[in-house]
Short mmCIF file of C-alpha atoms in Angstrom, two decimals:
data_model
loop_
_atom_site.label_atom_id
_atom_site.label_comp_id
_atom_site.label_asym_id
_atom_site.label_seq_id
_atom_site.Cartn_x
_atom_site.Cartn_y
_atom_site.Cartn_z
CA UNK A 5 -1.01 -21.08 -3.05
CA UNK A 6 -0.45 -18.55 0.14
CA UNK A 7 -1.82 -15.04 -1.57
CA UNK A 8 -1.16 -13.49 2.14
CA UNK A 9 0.29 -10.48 2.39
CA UNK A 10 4.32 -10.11 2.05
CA UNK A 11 4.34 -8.03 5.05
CA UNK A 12 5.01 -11.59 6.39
CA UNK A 13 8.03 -11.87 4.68
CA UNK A 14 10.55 -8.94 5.71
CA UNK A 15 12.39 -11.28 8.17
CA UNK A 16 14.29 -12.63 4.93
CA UNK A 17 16.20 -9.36 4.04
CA UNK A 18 18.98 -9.59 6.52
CA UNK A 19 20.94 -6.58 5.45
CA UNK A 20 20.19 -3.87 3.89
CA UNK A 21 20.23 -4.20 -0.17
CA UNK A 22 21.18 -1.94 -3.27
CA UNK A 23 18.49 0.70 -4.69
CA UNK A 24 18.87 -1.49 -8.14
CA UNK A 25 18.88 -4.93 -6.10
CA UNK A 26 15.34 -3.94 -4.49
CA UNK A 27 13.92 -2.76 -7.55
CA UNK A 28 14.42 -6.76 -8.91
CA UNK A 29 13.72 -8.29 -5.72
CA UNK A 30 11.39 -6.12 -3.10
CA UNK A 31 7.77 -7.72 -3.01
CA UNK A 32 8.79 -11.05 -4.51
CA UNK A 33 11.05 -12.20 -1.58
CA UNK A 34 8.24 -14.90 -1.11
CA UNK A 35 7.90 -16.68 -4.36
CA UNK A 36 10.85 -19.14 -4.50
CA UNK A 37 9.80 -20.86 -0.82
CA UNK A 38 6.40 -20.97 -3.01
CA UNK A 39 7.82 -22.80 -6.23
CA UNK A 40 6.60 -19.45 -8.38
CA UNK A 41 9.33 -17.03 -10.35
CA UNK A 42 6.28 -14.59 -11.38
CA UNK A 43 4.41 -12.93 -8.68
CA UNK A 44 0.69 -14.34 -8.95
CA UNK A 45 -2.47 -11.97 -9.88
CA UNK A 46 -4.89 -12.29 -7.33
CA UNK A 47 -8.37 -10.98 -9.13
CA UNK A 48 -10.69 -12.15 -6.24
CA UNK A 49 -13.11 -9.72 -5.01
CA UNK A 50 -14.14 -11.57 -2.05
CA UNK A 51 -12.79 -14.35 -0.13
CA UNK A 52 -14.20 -17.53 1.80
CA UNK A 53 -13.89 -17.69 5.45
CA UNK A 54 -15.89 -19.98 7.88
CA UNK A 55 -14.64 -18.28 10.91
CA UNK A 56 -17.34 -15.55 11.15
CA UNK A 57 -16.29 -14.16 14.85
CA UNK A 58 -12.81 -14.25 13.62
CA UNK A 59 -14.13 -12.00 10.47
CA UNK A 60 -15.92 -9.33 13.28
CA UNK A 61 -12.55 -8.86 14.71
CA UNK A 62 -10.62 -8.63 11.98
CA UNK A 63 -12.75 -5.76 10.96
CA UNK A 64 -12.78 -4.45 14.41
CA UNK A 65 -9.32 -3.86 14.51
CA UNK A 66 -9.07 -2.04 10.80
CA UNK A 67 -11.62 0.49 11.98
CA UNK A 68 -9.42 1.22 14.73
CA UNK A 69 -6.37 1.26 13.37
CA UNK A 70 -6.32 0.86 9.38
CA UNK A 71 -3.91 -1.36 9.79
CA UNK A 72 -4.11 -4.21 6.98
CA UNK A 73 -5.89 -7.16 8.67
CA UNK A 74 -3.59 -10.27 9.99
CA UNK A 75 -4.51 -13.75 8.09
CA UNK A 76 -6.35 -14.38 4.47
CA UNK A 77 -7.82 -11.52 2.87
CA UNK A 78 -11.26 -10.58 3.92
CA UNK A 79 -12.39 -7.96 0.90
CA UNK A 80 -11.09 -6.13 -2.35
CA UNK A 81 -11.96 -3.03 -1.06
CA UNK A 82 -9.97 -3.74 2.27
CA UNK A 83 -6.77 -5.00 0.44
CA UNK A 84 -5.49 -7.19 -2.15
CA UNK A 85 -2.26 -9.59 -1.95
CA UNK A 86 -1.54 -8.38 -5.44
CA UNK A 87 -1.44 -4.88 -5.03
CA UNK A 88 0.38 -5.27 -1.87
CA UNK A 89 3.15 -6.52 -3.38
CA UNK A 90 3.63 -3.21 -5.28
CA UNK A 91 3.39 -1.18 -1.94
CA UNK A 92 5.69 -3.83 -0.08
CA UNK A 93 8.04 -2.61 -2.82
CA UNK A 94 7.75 0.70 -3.17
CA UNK A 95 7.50 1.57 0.34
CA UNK A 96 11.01 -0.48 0.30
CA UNK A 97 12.45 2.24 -2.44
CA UNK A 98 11.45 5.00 -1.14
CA UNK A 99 12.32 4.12 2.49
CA UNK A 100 9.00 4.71 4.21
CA UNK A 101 7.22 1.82 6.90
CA UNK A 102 4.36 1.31 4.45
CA UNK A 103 3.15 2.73 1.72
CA UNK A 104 -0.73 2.76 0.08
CA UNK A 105 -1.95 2.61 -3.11
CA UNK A 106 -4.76 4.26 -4.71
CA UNK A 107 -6.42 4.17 -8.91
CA UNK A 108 -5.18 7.46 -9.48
CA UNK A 109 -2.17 9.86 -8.10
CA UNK A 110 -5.12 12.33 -8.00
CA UNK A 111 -7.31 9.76 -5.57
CA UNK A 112 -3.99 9.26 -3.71
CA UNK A 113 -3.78 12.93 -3.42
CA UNK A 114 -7.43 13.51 -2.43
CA UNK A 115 -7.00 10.83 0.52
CA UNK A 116 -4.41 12.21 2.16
CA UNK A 117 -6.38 15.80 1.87
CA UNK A 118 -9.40 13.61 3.69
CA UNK A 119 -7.12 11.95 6.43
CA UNK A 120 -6.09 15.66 7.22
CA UNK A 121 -9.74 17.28 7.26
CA UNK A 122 -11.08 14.68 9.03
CA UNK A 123 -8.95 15.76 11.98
CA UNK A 124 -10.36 19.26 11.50
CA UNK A 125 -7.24 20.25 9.60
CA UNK A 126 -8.50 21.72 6.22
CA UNK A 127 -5.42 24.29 5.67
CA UNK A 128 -3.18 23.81 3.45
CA UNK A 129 0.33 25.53 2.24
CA UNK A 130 1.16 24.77 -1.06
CA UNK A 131 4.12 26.16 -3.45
CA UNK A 132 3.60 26.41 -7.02
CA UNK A 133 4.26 25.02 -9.80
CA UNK A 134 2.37 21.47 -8.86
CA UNK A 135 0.81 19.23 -11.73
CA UNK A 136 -2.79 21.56 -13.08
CA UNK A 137 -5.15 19.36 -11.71
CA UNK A 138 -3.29 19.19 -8.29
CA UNK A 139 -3.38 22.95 -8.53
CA UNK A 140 -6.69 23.20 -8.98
CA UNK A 141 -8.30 20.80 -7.03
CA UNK A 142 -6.71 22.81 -4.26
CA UNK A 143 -7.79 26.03 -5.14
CA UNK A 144 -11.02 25.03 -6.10
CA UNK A 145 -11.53 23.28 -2.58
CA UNK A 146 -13.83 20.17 -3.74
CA UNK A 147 -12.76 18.65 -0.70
CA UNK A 148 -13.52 21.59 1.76
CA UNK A 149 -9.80 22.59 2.13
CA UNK A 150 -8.36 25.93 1.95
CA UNK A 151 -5.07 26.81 0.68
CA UNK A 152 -2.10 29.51 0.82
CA UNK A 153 -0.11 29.48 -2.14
CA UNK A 154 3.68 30.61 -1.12
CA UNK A 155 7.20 30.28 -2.29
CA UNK A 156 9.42 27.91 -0.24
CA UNK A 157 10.67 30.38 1.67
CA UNK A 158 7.75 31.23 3.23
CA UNK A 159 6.38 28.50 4.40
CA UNK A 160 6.93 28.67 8.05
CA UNK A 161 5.26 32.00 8.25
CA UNK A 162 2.03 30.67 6.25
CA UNK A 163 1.73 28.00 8.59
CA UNK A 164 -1.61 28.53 10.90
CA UNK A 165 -2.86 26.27 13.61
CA UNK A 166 -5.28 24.64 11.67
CA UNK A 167 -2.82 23.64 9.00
CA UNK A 168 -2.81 20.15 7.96
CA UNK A 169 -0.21 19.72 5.22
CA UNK A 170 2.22 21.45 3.46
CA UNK A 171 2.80 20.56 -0.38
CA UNK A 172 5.31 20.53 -2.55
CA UNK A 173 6.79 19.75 -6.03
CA UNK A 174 10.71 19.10 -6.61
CA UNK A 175 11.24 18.98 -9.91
CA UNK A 176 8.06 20.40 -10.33
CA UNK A 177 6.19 20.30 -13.20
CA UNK A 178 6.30 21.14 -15.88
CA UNK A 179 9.20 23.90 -14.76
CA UNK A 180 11.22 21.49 -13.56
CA UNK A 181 12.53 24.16 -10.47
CA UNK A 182 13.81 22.53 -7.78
CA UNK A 183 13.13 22.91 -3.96
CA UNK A 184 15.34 22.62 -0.49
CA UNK A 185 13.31 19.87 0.32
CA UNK A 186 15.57 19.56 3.87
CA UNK A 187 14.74 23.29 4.82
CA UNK A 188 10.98 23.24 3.64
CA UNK A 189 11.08 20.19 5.85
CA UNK A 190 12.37 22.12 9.03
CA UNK A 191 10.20 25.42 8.12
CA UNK A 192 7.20 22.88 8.07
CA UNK A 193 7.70 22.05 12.38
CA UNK A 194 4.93 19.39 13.05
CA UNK A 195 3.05 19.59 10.08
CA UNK A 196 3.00 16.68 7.36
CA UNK A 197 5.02 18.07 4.21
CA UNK A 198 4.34 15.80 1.28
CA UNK A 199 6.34 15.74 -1.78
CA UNK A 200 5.22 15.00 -5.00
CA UNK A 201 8.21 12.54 -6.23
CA UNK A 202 6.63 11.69 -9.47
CA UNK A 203 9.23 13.41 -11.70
CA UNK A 204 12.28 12.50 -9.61
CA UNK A 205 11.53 8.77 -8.58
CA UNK A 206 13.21 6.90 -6.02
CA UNK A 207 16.07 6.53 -8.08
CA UNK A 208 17.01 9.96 -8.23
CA UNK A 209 15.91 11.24 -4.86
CA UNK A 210 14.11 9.88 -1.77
CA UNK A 211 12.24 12.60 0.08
CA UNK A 212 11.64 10.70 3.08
CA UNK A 213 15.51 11.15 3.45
CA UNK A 214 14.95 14.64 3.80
CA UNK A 215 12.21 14.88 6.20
CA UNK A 216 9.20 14.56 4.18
CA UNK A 217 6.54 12.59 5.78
CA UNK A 218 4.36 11.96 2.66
CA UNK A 219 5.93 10.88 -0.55
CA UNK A 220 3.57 10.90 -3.51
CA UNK A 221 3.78 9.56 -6.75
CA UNK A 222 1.24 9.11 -10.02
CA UNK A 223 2.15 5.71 -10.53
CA UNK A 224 0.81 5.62 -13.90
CA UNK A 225 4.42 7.68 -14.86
CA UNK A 226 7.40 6.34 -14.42
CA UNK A 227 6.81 3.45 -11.98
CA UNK A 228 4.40 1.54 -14.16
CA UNK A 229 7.00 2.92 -16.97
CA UNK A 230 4.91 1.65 -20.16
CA UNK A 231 1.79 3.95 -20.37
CA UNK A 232 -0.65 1.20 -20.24
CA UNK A 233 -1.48 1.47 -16.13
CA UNK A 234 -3.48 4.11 -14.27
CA UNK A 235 -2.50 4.25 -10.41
CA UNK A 236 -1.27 6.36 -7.55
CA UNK A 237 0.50 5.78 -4.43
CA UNK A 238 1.64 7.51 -0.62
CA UNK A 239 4.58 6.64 0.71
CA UNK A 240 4.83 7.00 4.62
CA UNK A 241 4.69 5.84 7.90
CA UNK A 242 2.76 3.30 9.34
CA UNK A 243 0.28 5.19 11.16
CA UNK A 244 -0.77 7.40 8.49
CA UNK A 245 -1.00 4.45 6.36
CA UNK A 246 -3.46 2.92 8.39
CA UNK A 247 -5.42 6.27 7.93
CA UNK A 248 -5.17 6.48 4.15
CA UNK A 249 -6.04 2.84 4.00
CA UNK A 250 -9.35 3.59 5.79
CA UNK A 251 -10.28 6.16 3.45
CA UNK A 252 -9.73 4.26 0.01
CA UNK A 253 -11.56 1.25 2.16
CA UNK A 254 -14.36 4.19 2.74
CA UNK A 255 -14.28 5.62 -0.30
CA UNK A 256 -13.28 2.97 -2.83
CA UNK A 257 -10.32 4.44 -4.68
CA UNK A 258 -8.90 1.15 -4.72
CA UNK A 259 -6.40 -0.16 -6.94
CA UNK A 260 -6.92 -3.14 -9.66
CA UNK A 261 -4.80 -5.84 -9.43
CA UNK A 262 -4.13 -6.21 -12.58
CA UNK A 263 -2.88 -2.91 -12.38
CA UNK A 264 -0.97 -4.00 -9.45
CA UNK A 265 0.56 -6.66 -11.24
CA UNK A 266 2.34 -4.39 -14.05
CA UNK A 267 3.33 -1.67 -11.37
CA UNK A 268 5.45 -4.33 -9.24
CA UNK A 269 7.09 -5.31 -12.71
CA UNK A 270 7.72 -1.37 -14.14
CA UNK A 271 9.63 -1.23 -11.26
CA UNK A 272 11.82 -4.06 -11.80
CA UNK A 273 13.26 -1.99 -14.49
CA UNK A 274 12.84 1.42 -13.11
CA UNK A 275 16.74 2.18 -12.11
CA UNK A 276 17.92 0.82 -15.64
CA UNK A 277 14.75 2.77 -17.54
CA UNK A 278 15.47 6.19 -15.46
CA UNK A 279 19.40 6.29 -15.91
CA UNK A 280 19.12 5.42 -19.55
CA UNK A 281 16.14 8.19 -20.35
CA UNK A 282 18.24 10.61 -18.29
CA UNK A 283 21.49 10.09 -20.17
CA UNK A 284 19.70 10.65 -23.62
CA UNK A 285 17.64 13.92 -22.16
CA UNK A 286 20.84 15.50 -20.73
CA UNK A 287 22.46 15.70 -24.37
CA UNK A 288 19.05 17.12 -25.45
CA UNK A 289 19.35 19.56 -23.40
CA UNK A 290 23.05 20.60 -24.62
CA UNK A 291 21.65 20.37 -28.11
CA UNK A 292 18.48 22.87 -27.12
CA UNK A 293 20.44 24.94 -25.26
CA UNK A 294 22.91 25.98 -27.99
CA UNK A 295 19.87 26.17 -30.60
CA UNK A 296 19.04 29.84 -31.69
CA UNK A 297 15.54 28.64 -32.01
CA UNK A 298 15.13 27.97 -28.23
CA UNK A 299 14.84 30.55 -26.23
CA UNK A 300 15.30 29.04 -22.36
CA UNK A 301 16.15 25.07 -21.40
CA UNK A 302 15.10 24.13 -18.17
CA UNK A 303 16.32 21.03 -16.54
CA UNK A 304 16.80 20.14 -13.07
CA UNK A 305 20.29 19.86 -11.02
CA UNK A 306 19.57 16.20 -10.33
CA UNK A 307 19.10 15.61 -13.52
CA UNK A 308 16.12 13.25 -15.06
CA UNK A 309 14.51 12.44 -18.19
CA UNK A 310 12.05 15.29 -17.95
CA UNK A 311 12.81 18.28 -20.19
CA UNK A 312 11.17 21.71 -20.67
CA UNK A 313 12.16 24.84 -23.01
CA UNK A 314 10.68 27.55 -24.62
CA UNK A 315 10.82 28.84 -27.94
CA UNK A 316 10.74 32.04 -29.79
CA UNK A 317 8.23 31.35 -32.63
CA UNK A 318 4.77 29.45 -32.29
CA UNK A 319 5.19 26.31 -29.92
CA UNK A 320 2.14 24.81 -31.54
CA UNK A 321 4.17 24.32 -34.56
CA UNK A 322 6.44 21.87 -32.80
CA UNK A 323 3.76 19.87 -31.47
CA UNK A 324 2.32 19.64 -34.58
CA UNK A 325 5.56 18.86 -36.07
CA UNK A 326 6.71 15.76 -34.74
CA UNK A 327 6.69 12.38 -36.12
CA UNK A 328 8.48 10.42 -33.71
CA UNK A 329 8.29 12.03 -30.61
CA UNK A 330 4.35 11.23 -29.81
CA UNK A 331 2.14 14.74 -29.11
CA UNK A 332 0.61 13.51 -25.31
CA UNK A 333 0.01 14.23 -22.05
CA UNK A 334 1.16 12.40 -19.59
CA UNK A 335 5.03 11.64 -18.82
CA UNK A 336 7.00 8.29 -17.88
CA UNK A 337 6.78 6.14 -20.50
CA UNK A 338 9.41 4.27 -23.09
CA UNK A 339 8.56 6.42 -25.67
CA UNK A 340 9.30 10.09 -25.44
CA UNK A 341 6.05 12.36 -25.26
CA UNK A 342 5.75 16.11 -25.97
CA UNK A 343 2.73 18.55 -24.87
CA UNK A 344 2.48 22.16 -24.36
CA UNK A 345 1.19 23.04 -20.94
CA UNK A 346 -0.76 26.08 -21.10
CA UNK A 347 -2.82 23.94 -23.40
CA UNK A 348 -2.89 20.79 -21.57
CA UNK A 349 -1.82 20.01 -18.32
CA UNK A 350 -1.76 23.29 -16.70
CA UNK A 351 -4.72 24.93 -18.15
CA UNK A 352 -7.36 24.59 -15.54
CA UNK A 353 -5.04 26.70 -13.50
CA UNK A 354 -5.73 30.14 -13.60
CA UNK A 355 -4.01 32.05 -16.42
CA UNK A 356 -2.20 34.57 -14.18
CA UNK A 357 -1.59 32.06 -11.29
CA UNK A 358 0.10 29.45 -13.94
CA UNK A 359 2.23 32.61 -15.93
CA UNK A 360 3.79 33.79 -12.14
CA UNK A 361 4.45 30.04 -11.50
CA UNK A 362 6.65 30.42 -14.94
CA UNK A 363 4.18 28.29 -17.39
CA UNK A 364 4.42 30.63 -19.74
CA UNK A 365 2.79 30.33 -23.13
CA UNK A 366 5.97 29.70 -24.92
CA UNK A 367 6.80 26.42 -22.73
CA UNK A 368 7.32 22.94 -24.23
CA UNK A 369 7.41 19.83 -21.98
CA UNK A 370 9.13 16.91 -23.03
CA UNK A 371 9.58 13.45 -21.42
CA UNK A 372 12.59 11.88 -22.49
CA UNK A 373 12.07 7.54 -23.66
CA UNK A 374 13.81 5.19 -24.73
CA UNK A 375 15.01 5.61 -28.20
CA UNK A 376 18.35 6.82 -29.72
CA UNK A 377 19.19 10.29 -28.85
CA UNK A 378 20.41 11.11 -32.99
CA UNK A 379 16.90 9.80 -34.15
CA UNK A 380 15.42 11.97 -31.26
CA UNK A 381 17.39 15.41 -32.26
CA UNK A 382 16.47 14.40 -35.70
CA UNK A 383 12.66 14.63 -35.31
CA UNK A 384 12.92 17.80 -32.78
CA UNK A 385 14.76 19.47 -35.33
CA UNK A 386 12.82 18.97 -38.41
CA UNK A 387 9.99 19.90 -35.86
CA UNK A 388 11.67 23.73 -34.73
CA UNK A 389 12.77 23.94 -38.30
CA UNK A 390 10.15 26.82 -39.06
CA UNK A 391 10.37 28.61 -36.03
CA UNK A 392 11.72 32.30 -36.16
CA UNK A 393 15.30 32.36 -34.47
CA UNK A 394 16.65 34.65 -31.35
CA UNK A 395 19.14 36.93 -32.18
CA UNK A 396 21.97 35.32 -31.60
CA UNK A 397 22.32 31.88 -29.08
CA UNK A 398 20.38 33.12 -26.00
CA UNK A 399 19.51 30.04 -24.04
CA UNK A 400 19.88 29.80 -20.91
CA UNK A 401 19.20 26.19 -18.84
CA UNK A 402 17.14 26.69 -15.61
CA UNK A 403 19.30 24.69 -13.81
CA UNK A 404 22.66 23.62 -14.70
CA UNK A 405 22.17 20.21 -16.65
CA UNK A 406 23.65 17.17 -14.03
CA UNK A 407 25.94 14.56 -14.83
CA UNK A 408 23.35 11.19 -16.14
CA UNK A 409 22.47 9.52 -12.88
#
């Protein structure tokens, strides 16, 4: 069975294909010419080869360049055909040359922040919100970087020479504000700007379209789609691939297989999972909005299954309150998920920093599944039920609510 790499196998698109179409197809394009329907799992660690010279070279010519080595794999650590596939495929939805996949979006994240500071580039220009743990592993510098925290707008005038990166957020989390991802892109000059697509997905918007060098996603949301795979991923160019592959090769933030495996398939089924979620949390929103018991909807103009408002009474009531809606971190999955951020997700960040990036105290964040939207509004009804009301309907959506994608 050929387990190379479908790198091999681009020469059979011959024009270009449908966002939905790729989804099904990108990464697979191989199997029928190899009598399969379901992409194999490769779960070798190492692999036989009685061409040792040949070996030397092959490793010669990663160290240089990163990129993935020509031929049968050599290594897990360098590469596996399985996980490949997923990159092949998102790299293909997003729009990138290549793209690199990691265990976590956090070990994604921290490669890219090594790439930078090994070329003596440890500043960084960040706007807030970003996911907590983002946040703080920036401000806390673990990895020896420094950062300027700024609003969009200022971004060209925090740039120094030694800056390596500029990150954003768009829909951000868990605020779900929105940035000109086009101008931050032009403020940024040279310097990498990579956005965090996690919330948005390729379906909604594809940064790389708008200038954005570095697309980055936790994987374990809404690509793998079923909360049941932990994984992160960079989509970009070709040469800063080869980069970020030597680092996970170095450091050995390498992706399982297996995990692989299920990523290539949530994606299969991203378009149709996205558009549906996004549908039901759009009439959520018109249904929180107009509720005296909810103080501010936010919800971004591209729309989205992600959801956050704030009420007037105790929002620790709600969580406690649902039945059907699961109390979790975490975001992406079939099943819609509710957690409180200045609890959870966003309370390593400094109390001060995360209340003047708008988490305030009263915020709710909710990630919109699969089920009906009645037995949805149901649950989240019974749950505000003993909240104090406002006086009188005063919510007010962040963004205006757009149409379902």
């Amino acid at each position: 069975m050929d387990t190379t790499s479908t790198r091999a196998h681009d020469d059979i698109r011959t024009a270009p294909r449908a966002l939905a179409t790729e989804a099904v197809h990108a990464g697979r394009d191989d199997l029928a010419r190899q009598g399969l329907h379901a992409p194999p799992i490769d779960l070798s660690t190492t692999y036989p080869s009685y061409d040792s010279r040949g070996e030397a070279a092959r490793i010669d010519a990663f160290a240089t360049t990163g990129a993935e080595p020509d031929g049968p794999p050599v290594y897990g650590r360098l590469g596996n055909p399985t996980v490949a596939r997923f990159e092949t495929a998102l790299a293909r939805l997003e729009g990138t040359e290549a793209a690199v996949a990691f265990a976590s979006g956090m070990a994604a994240l921290s490669a890219v922040l090594l790439v930078r500071a090994s070329m003596g580039l440890r500043h960084v220009v960040a706007v807030r919100p970003l996911y907590g743990c983002s946040d703080h592993l920036l401000t806390a510098g673990l990895l020896g970087s420094e950062v300027t925290w700024t609003d969009p707008a200022g971004v060209a005038d925090a740039l120094r020479p030694d800056t390596g990166l500029v990150i954003v957020e768009s829909p951000a989390n868990p605020t779900l504000a929105e940035v000109d991802l086009r101008a931050v892109a032009h403020a940024c000059g040279s310097v990498p700007l990579l956005v965090d697509n996690t919330f948005a997905t390729p379906v909604l918007q594809r940064p790389a379209e708008h200038g954005a060098r570095l697309v980055l996603h936790s994987a374990t949301k809404y690509l793998g789609g079923h909360g049941d795979v932990l994984a992160g991923v960079v989509a970009c160019d070709e040469e800063f691939a080869g980069r970020l592959r030597q680092v996970r090769f170095a450091t050995g933030g390498v992706l399982h297989p297996l995990a692989g495996y299920l990523l290539l398939r949530g994606l299969s089924t991203l378009p149709v999972r996205v558009r549906a979620a996004s549908a039901t949390a759009a009439e959520l929103v018109r249904r929180l909005a107009a509720d005296p018991r909810v103080a501010r909807v936010h919800y971004p103009r591209i729309g989205g299954a992600m959801v956050a408002f704030e009420v007037y009474g105790d929002p620790h009531e709600v969580i406690a309150g649902v039945r059907l809606i699961t109390p979790a971190v975490s975001l992406g999955s079939v099943d819609t998920l509710i957690q409180h951020p200045a609890s959870i997700s966003h309370r390593i960040v400094d109390a001060d920093d995360r209340r003047g990036a708008g988490v305030s105290d009263q915020l709710l964040r909710m990630s919109v599944g699969l089920e009906d939207v009645d037995d949805l509004w149901s649950d989240l009804d019974q749950a505000l039920g003993s909240l104090s009301r406002g006086a009188g309907n005063c919510a007010t959506s962040h963004n205006e609510p757009a149409p379902a994608h």
